[in-house]
Every structure is written in structure tokens, then in C-alpha cells.
XYZ file of C-alpha atoms in Angstrom:
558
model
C 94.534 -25.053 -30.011
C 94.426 -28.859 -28.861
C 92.155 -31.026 -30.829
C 89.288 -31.645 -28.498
C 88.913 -35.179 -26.200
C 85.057 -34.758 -26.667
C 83.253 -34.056 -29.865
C 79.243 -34.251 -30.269
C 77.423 -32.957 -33.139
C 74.137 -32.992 -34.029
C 73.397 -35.414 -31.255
C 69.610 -36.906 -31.413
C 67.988 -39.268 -28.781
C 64.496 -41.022 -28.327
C 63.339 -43.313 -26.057
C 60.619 -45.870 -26.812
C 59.825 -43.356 -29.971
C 59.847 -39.701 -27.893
C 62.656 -37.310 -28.330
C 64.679 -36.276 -25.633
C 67.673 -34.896 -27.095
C 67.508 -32.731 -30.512
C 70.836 -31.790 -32.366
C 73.109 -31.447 -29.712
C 76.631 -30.133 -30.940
C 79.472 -29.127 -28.376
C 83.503 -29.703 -27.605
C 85.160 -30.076 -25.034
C 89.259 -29.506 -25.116
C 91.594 -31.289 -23.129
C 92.221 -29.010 -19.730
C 89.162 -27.461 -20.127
C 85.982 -27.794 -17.939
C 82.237 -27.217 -20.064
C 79.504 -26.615 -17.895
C 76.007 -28.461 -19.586
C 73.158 -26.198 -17.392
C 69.375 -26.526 -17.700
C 66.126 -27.567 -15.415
C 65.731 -31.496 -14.375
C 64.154 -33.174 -18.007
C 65.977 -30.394 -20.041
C 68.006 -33.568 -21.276
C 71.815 -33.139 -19.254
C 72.173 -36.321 -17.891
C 70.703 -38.197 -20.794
C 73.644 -36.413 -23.010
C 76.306 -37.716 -20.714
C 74.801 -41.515 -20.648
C 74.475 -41.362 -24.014
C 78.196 -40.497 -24.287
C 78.719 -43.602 -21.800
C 76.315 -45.581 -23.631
C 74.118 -46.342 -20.799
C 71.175 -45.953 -21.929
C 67.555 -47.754 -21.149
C 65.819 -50.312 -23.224
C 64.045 -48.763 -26.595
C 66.426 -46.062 -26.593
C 68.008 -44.804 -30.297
C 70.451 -42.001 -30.754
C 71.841 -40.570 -33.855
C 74.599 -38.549 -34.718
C 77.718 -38.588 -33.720
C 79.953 -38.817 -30.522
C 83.918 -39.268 -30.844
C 86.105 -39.446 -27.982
C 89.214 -38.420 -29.647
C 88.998 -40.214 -33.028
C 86.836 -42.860 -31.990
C 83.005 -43.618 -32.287
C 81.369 -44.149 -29.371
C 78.260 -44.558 -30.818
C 79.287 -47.332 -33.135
C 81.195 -48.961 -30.700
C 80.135 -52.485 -29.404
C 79.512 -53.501 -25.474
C 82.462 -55.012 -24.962
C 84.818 -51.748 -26.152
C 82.695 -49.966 -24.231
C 83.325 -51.833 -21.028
C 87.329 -50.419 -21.997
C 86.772 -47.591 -22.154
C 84.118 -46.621 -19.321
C 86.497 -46.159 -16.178
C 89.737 -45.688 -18.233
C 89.061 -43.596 -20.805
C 86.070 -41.902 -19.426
C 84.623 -41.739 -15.772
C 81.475 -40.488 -13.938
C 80.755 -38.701 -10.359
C 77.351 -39.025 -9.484
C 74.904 -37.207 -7.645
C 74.808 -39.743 -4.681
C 77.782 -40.410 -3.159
C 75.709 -43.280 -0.989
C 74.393 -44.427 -3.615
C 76.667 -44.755 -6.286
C 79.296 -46.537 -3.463
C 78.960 -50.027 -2.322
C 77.675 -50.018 1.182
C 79.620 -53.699 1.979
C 83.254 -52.993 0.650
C 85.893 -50.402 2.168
C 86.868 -47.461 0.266
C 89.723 -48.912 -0.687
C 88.541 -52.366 -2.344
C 86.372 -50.046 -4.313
C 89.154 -47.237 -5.702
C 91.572 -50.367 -6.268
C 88.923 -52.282 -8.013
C 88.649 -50.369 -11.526
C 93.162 -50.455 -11.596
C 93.076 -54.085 -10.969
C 90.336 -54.928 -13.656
C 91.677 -52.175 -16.147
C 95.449 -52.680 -15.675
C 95.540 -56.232 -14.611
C 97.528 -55.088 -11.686
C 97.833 -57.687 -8.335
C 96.216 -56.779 -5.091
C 99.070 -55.081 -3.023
C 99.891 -52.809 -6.221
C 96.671 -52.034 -6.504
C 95.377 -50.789 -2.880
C 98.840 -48.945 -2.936
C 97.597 -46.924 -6.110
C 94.565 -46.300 -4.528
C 95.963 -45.336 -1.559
C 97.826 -42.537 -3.369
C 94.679 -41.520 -5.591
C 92.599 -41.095 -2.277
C 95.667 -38.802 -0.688
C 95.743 -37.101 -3.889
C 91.686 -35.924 -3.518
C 92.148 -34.863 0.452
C 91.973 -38.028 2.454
C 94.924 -39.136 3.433
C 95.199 -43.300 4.748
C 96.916 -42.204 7.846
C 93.282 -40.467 8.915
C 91.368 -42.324 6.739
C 92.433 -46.190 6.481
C 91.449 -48.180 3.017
C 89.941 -50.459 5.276
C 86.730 -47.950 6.387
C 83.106 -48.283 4.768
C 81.186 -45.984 3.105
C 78.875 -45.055 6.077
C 81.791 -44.407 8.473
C 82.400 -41.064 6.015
C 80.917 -37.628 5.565
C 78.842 -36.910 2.058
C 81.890 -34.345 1.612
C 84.383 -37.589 2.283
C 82.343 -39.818 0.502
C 81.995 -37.841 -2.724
C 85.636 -37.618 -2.595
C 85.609 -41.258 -2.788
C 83.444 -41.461 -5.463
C 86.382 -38.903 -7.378
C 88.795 -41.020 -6.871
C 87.652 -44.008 -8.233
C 86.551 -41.881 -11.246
C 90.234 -40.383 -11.956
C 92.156 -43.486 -10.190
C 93.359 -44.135 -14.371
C 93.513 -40.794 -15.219
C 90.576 -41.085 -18.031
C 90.632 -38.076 -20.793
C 87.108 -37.035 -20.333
C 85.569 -36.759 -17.016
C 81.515 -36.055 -16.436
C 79.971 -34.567 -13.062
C 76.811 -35.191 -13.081
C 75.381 -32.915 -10.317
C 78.052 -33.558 -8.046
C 77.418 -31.142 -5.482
C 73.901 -30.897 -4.761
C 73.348 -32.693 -1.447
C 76.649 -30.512 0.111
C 76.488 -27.822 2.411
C 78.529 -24.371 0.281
C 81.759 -25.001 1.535
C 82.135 -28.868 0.682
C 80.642 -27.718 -2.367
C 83.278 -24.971 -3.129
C 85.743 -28.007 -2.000
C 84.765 -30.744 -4.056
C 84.491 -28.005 -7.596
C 87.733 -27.056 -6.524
C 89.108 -30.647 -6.431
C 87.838 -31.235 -9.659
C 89.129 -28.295 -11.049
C 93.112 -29.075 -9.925
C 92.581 -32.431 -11.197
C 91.361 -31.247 -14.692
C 94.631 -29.114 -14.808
C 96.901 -31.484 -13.561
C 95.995 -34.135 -15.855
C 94.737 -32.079 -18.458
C 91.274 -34.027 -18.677
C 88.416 -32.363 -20.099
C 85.790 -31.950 -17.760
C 81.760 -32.182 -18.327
C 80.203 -30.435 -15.646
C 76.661 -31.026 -15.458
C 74.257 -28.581 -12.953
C 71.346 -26.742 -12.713
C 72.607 -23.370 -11.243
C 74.385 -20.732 -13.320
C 76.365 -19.659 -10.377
C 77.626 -22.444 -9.023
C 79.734 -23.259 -12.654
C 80.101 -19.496 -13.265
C 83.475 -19.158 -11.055
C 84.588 -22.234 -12.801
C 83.526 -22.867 -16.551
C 85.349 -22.001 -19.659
C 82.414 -22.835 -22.004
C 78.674 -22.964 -21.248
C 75.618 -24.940 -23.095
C 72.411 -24.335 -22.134
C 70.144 -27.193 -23.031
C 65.689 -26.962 -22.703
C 63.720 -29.628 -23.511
C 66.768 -31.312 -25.535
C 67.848 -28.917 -27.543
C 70.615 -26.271 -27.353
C 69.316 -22.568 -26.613
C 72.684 -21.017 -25.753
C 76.127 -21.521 -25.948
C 79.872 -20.428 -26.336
C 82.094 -18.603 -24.266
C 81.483 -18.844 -20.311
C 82.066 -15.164 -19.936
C 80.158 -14.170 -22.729
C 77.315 -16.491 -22.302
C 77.261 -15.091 -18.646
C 77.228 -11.334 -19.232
C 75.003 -10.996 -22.682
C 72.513 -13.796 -21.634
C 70.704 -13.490 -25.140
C 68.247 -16.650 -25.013
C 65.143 -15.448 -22.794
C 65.770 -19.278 -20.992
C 69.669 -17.904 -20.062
C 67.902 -14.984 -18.322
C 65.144 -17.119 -16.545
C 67.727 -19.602 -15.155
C 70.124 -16.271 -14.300
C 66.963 -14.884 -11.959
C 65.988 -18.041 -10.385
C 69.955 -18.174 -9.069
C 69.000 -15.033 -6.941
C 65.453 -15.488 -6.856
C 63.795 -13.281 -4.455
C 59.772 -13.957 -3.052
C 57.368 -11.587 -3.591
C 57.611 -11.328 0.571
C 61.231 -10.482 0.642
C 61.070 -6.807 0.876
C 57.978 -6.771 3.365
C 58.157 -5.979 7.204
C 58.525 -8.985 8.994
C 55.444 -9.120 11.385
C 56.378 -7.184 15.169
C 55.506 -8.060 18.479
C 54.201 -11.421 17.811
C 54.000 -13.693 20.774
C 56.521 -16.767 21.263
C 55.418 -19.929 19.402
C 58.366 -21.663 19.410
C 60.604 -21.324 22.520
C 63.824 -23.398 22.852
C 65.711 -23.047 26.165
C 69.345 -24.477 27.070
C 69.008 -27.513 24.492
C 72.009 -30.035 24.910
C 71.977 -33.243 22.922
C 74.804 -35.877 23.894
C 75.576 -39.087 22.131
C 77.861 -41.786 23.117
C 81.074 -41.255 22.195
C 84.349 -44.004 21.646
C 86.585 -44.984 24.014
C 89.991 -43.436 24.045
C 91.406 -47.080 25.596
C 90.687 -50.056 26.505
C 89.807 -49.275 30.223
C 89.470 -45.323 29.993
C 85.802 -43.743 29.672
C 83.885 -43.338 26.965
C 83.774 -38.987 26.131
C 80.442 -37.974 24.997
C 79.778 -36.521 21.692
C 78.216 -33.152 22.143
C 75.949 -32.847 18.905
C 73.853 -29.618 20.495
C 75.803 -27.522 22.848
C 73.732 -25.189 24.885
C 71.261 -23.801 22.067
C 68.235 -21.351 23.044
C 66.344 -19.428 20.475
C 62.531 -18.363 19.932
C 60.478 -18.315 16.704
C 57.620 -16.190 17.207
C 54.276 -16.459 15.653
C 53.976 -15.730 11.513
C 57.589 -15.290 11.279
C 60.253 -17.485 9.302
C 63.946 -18.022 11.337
C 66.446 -19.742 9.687
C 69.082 -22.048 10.446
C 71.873 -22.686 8.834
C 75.592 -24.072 8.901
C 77.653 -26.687 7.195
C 76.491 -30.520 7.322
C 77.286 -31.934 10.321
C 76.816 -28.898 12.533
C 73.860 -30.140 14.647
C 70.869 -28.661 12.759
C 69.138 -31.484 12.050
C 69.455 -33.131 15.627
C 68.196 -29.784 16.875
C 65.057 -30.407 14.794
C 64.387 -33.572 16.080
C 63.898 -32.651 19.175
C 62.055 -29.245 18.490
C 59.639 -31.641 16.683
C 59.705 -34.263 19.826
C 61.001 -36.748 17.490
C 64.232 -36.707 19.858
C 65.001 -36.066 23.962
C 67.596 -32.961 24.872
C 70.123 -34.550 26.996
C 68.995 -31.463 29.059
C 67.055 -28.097 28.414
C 62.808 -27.341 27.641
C 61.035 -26.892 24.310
C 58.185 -25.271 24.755
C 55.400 -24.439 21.852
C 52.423 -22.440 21.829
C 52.719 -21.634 25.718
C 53.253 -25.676 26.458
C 56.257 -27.249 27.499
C 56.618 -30.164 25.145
C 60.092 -31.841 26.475
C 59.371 -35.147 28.131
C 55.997 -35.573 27.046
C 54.682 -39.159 26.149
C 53.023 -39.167 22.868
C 49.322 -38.929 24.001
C 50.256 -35.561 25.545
C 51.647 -34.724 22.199
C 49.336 -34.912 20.356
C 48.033 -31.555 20.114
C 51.076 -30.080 19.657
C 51.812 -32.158 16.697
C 48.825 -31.087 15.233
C 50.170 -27.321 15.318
C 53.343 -28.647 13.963
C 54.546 -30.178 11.150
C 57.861 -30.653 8.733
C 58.655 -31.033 5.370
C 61.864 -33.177 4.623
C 64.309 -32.854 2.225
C 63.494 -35.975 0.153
C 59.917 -35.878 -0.495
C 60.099 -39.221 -2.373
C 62.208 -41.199 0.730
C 59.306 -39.404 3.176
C 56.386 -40.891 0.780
C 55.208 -44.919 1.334
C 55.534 -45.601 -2.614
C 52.470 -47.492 -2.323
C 49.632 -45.142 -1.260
C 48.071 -43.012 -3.514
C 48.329 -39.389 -2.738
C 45.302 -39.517 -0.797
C 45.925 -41.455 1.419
C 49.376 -39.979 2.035
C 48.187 -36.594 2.603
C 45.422 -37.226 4.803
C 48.055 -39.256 7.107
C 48.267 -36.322 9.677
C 44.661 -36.109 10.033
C 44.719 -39.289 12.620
C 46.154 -36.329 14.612
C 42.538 -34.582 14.639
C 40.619 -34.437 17.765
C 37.333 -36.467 16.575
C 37.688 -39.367 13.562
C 36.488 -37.384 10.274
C 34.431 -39.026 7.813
C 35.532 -40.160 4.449
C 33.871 -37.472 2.587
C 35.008 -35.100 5.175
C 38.924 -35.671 4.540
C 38.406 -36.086 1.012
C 37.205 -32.646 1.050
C 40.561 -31.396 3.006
C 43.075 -33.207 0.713
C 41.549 -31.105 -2.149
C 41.514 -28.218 -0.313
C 45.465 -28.470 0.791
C 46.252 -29.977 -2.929
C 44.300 -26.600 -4.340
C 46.778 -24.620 -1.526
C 49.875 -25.909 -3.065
C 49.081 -25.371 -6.978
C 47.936 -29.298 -7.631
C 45.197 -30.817 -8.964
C 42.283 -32.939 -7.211
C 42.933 -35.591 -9.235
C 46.319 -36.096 -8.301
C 44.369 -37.722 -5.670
C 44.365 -41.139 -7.209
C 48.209 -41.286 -8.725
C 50.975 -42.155 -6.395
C 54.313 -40.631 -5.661
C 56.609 -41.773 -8.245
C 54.102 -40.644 -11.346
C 55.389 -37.048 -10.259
C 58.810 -34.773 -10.441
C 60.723 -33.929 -7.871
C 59.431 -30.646 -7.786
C 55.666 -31.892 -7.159
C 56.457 -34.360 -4.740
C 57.609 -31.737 -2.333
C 54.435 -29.956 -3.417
C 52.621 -33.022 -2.169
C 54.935 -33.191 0.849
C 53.745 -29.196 2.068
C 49.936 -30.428 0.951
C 50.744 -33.046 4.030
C 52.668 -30.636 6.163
C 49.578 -28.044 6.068
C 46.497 -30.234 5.894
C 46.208 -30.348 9.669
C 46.446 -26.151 9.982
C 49.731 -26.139 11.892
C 51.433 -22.936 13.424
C 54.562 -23.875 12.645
C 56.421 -25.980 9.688
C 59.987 -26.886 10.187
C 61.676 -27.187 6.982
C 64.656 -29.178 6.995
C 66.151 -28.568 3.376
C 63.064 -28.622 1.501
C 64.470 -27.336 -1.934
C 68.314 -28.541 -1.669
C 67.514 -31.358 -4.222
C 65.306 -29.135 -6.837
C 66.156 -27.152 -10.197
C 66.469 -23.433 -9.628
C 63.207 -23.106 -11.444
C 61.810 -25.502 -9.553
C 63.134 -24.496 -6.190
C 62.302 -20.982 -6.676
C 58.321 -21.826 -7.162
C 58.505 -23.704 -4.122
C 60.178 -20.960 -2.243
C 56.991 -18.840 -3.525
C 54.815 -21.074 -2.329
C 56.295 -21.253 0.901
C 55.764 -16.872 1.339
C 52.822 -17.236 -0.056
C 51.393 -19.893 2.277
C 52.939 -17.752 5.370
C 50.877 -14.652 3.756
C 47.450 -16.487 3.538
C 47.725 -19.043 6.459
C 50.121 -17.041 8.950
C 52.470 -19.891 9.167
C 55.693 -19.492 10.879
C 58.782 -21.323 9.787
C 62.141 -23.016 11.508
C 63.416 -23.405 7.987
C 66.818 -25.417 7.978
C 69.104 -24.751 5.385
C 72.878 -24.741 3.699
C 72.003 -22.525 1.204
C 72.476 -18.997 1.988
C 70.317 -17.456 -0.668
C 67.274 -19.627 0.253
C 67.706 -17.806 3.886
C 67.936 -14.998 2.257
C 65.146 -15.306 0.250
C 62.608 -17.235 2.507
C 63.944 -16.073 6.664
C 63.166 -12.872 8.295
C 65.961 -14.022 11.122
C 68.987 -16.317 10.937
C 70.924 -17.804 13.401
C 74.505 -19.924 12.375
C 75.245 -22.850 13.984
C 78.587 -24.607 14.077
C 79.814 -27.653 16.305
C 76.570 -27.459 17.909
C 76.357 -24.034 19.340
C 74.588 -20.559 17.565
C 77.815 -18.514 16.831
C 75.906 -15.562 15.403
C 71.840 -14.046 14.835
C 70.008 -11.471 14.037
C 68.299 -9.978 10.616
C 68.894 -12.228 7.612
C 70.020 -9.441 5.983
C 72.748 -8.225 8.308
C 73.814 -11.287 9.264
C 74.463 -12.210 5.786
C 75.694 -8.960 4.646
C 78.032 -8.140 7.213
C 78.807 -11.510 8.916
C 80.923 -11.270 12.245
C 81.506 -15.365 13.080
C 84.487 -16.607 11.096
C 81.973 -19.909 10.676
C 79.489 -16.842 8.947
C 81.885 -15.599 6.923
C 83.508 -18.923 5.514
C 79.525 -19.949 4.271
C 79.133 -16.094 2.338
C 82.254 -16.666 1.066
C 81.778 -19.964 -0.214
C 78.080 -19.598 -1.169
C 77.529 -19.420 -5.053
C 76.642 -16.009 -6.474
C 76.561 -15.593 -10.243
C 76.939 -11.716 -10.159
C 80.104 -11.940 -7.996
C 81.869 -14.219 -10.254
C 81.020 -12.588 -13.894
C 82.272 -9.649 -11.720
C 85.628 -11.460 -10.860
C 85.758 -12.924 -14.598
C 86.098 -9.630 -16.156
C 88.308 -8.255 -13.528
C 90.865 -10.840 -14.697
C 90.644 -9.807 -17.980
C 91.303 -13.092 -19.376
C 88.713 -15.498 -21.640
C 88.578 -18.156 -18.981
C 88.989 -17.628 -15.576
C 91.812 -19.557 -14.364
C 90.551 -22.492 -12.313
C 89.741 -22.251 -8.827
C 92.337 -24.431 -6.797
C 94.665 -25.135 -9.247
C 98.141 -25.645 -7.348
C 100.777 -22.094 -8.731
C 103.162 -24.595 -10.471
C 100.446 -26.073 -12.511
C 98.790 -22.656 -13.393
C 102.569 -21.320 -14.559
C 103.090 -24.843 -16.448
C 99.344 -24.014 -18.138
């Protein structure tokens, strides 16, 4: 067997004095992809910037870390600076973020060649030009000279893998790299990283939350709580015995079901929500200089109702037009053409006086609870924000009084009150965020990816709160989503949307089980499932399962 690129053992790390990592061992072989899984603050990413050596002020680790025969952790700055880019590389998270919103794609592929290799200008953009081919975008559709905001997430976290395998490094981490994309740029982007690991025989740290999106792909698994190691070895056989209680608990929140999910959806309830012939055109580019401009179609003829107390879903791949389509069910937008109408009034082309008892009945929780929040107001003040919405001015006492009550709704304390947004996870900022969304009674909550960011722990109490808060409160929901098991879990209804149009409804159940759109099928098919793949695993027979997308002449080479 190949002596491994990666080698940590007995790994310790505290910041400012506190532990966060506790004796972490684990290898990783050249060729070879090991999945680190756990719950945000369970200590992954700190592992792989401690292997980079980025680490904050009043940080100490112990141990040891060797990337092939060499200490990382007694290695100064300036070796460092080598090795990070050449040696070993990073994809992020956030595409956006981690990308340079003021230099083209390619000045920022060719810009880790030319300061690692020396190499002039011309040789390097043509390098990069062949790295960005090499991960799907090709400079005859995509020119070196576009920005980061002219691309796709999908298109910009291929970006963000080029630069990181540009040199080829030995050891590659993904930190998260797929949370943000819909299933099928998700399947895409693993699958990338899986042909590159085989062609270049890197060895691949894949860092996530969800034991089935790395089941299909990992040949060993760690599973790290609190800093420290509770399971590991074999993917397969990590997978199937599940022996650590914590392997179990992160296996059921994968395909966690509410408490609601085998209950009756609620018959014969009125219309609340009634969308009729919705189109939603854009500007488009000209095709020449003197030719007309064609406009871009972003909703195509969409109708659909949401009646009272029950939760519809809609869902499709980034891009699709689900988002637009919320905007204007929450009158934050104008249909090109077509009515809203909710709770028996038609809302389309209202002026915002008019509107405001409708927005009192309706609300939305965004994705990013923390980009949605004014970082400096307390928590009071932020959820008592929809309250200038009320029909008479309520007294201080008064809307004290209803914060409380809509923190004590969502599992928080009153004296969260006083702290402000950043003092709290991600997981109790959106809880703040459905305090907000609920604090003026609405009817209806649109949801527009409210758990795409969280932990499966995390996202599955939040998807418990959201049936529960439809049990006590009646509360129907438009709840937007990529993720086919939170429509499964949270919808009674789904409808699929792709290039603007519904393609396919009905019953979240049969639409999922038996999809008939091809645009249906591709997102079941793509969607993680940690069952299906342990299935697959053993029907291969073999330790690892062979990794998705590598090309047939590199699987017969391997």
C-alpha cells in the first residue's frame, strides 16, 4: 500500500487556552478521498487550517502533522507560503467569497502558477486556460477575461477548483464545498473532485456535515464531536455497523422525518395563496449591434394555490426561477403579467399602503439569517421590526411582551433579548429569523431555503420547529427548496420548476417517488441518500466504491 500524503496523530488544538481539537489521528493515501463528518463546532474545519497553518491569534496545537515526510507543524511562515497552493490547496464553502470580485477568472487561476512556478504571463493564462477546460468550462464559452459575478455558484465553485489543483498539489481539502448548490451541481462538483483525485492521484480531505452526501464517494470516514474522534475506519464499514451512538444520530438526521410527516394533510381548506398566469421578464442582450434586445423569461406562465394550514413546496435546480417567483408572491417584485391574490385580495399592483395588511399575514424567512439581520440591533429590536406593520403603534411594554412570546415559540430564551446576532450559531440565528417571521401572526411564511446552510442536526430541529409551529399556529408554508428530503420531510404538495415553468405536482410523496418530468427525475437521482449508496457499496462488492466520475481509462489504469 502507498505510504500516505497526509499523516496526523494525536493532533491537539486550543485557542486562547480552550480545546478544540483532542487527539486527532487519521491518513489519508495518495488516490484516496477521506471524508472528516460531524455538526458545525465538532472541530472539521479547524483540523484542516491547522494542517494549512492558518490559524487565529492565541492558538497552540500539538502533535504531529506530516505531509509526506515533512512537519508541518514545525515548519516556519515562509515554507509554509511553498507549500500552501502547491503542495496543498483548499475549496471553500463560498465560491463568492473566497474569489476576488475585481479580477477575471483567469488572472486569478494563473495567479498561484505564476507566483509558484515563476512562469511569464502568456504561459501562465494558457495553463489556466487548460486547468479551467479540464474542470468543465471551456474558454471558448467561458473567456479568462469574465468576473466572478458574470458565473453561476456551480461555475464559480468550479473556479475556485481550479485554482486549487492548477499545480497539481498532493493533498487537497474541501471544506464544505457543496452546501450552497442545488443536488445536481452538487453531484457535479463531488464528481469533479473525484476524477481529479484519480487522475492525479491526490489525496482528498473531504470535509461535510451529511453522511450521505460522502457515502457514494468516501473510502475512509472520521467522525469527529466536540474535537475528538468517535468513529472511524473503513467507509463501508463505518456506514453499515454505525457503532458510536453520534454515527447513528448523524445517520437519522440525513433522513430525518417530522413528527407531522405521516399525518393527513388538512382537506378542503380555502385558498390563501392564489397565483394566476405569473410571467416575469427581464431585459435580455442584444444579439447585434442594431437587432432587438430578446427578453429573458425568468417565470414562464406559473399558476398554483397554497391553501390555508398546508405546506407546498417548490423546488428545482438554482437558477430555475424560484426565487423570482417569491418575490413577487411576497410583492417584493411586479409579474410582467398575471394576479397574486392572498387571503381573498388581489395583491398585484398594489402600492405599499394597500399592502400593508397583507404583509402582516405574510412573512419569509431567508436563507442567510445572519445577511437578513442589521448586525447592530440587539435581538429585540430585530424581532419586533415587523410589528411597524400592526394596525395601532404598540407600547414598549406591549412588544416587549410579544418578542418573548415568539422567542418562547421558537425554543429561545428572553434574554436573548439583549445579545445581538453574531453572539449566536447559525442554527439560532434562523431561530431568531422564524421568531421575526411569526411575531406578527401571519397565515403564510414563505421559506426560501431556510436550512440549506445548517448541520443535519441542526437543520433537522429547525425542520421540527417548522411542523410544529404549523400544528400550534395553523401556518401554511410556500417553502422553497433544492433539497429533496427537506420537501419530503416538511411539504404536503410539491410542484418542480425548471426554466421558469412547473413541469410536474402533486403529493410530495408521489411526486418524489415516482417522478414523471425528466427535470424530476434528474433531482431524485442526484439527491443524496445514505441508504441507497451503502446499498450500491455492497452490491459492488469491493472495499471502496470506485469513484463516481472517474473517466474508464483511469479506473482500468487504477
Amino acid at each position: 500500500m502507498a505510504a500516505p500524503i497526509l499523516t496526523i496523530a494525536g493532533l491537539e488544538l486550543a485557542i486562547a487556552g480552550t480545546p478544540v481539537l483532542r487527539g486527532i489521528d487519521m491518513q489519508i493515501a495518495p488516490g484516496t478521498v477521506h471524508a472528516l463528518v460531524g455538526e458545525s463546532g465538532s472541530g472539521k474545519s479547524m483540523t484542516a487550517l491547522t494542517v494549512l497553518r492558518l490559524l487565529p491569534n492565541g492558538a497552540h496545537a500539538a502533535g504531529t502533522v506530516r505531509l509526506g515526510e515533512e512537519d508541518l507543524l514545525a515548519a516556519g511562515e515562509a515554507r509554509m507560503c511553498a507549500l500552501r497552493g502547491d503542495r496543498v490547496a483548499m475549496v471553500f464553502q463560498e465560491p463568492m467569497t473566497a474569489l476576488n470580485p475585481v479580477k477575471t477568472i483567469g488572472e486569478q487561476v494563473a495567479e498561484g502558477i505564476r507566483w509558484h512556478t515563476g512562469a511569464g504571463r502568456a504561459d501562465a493564462e494558457a495553463r489556466a486556460a487548460r486547468m479551467l477546460d479540464r474542470v468543465g468550462l471551456p474558454p471558448a464559452k467561458f473567456p479568462l477575461d469574465r468576473y466572478p459575478h458574470e458565473l453561476s455558484g456551480g461555475q464559480r465553485q468550479r473556479v475556485v477548483i481550479a485554482i486549487a489543483c492548477a499545480l497539481a498539489p498532493r493533498l487537497l481539502i474541501a471544506d464544505e464545498p457543496t452546501t450552497a448548490l442545488d443536488v445536481v451541481l452538487q453531484a457535479q462538483i463531488l464528481d469533479l473532485l473525484g476524477e481529479l483525485v484519480a487522475e492525479d492521484q491526490m489525496a482528498l480531505m473531504l470535509i461535510s456535515h451529511d453522511l450521505g452526501v460522502v457515502a457514494g464517494r468516501a473510502d475512509q470516514i472520521t467522525i469527529l464531536r466536540e474535537g475528538a474522534v468517535q468513529e472511524a475506519g473503513n467507509a463501508l464499514e463505518v456506514l453499515r455497523a454505525q457503532r458510536h451512538p453520534y454515527t447513528r444520530q448523524l445517520a437519522e438526521a440525513s433522513a430525518h422525518r417530522p413528527a407531522w410527516h405521516n399525518r393527513a394533510a388538512p382537506a378542503g381548506q380555502r385558498a390563501l395563496l392564489e397565483a394566476r398566469n405569473i410571467v416575469r421578464e427581464y431585459p435580455g442582450q442584444r444579439a447585434g449591434l442594431f437587432s432587438p434586445a430578446r427578453p429573458l423569461r425568468a417565470v414562464d406562465d406559473v399558476s398554483f394555490v397554497v391553501p390555508a394550514g398546508r405546506s407546498v413546496g417548490l423546488v428545482g435546480r438554482s437558477g430555475c426561477g424560484k426565487s423570482t417567483l417569491a418575490r413577487i408572491v411576497l410583492a417584493l417584485d411586479r409579474p410582467t403579467s398575471g394576479t397574486v391574490a392572498f387571503d381573498g385580495m388581489r395583491t398585484t399592483g398594489l402600492g405599499d399602503r394597500d399592502l400593508r395588511a397583507a404583509r402582516r399575514k405574510m412573512q419569509v424567512v431567508f436563507q442567510d439569517p445572519y445577511g437578513s439581520f442589521d448586525p447592530r440591533q440587539t435581538v429585540e429590536r430585530l424581532i419586533a421590526e415587523p410589528l411597524h406593520l400592526e394596525p395601532r403603534p404598540l407600547a414598549r411594554a406591549e412588544r416587549r411582551d410579544r418578542v418573548e412570546s415568539a422567542l418562547r415559540e421558537v425554543g429561545m430564551p428572553a434574554e436573548a433579548m439583549r445579545r445581538y446576532p453574531h453572539e449566536f450559531s447559525g442554527g439560532q440565528r434562523q431561530r431568531l429569523a422564524i421568531a421575526r417571521a411569526i411575531i406578527t401572526r401571519p397565515r403564510l411564511v414563505v421559506c426560501d431555503e431556510p436550512v440549506s446552510a445548517l448541520d443535519v442536526s441542526t437543520r433537522a430541529q429547525i425542520l421540527d420547529l417548522f411542523a410544529r409551529l404549523n400544528d400550534e399556529l395553523g401556518l401554511a408554508y410556500l417553502f422553497i427548496t433544492h433539497d429533496l428530503s427537506v420537501a419530503r420531510a416538511i411539504t404536503h404538495e410539491v410542484m418542480v420548476m425548471q426554466a421558469g415553468r412547473i413541469v410536474e405536482r402533486g403529493a410530495t410523496a408521489d411526486v418524489l417517488d415516482s417522478p414523471h418530468s425528466d427535470a424530476a427525475q434528474r433531482l431524485v437521482a442526484a439527491a443524496p441518500d445514505l441508504n441507497r449508496a451503502i446499498e450500491r457499496r455492497v452490491r459492488s462488492g469491493a472495499p471502496y466504491l470506485p469513484l463516481e466520475g472517474r473517466s474508464e481509462k483511469q479506473a482500468k489504469r487504477n
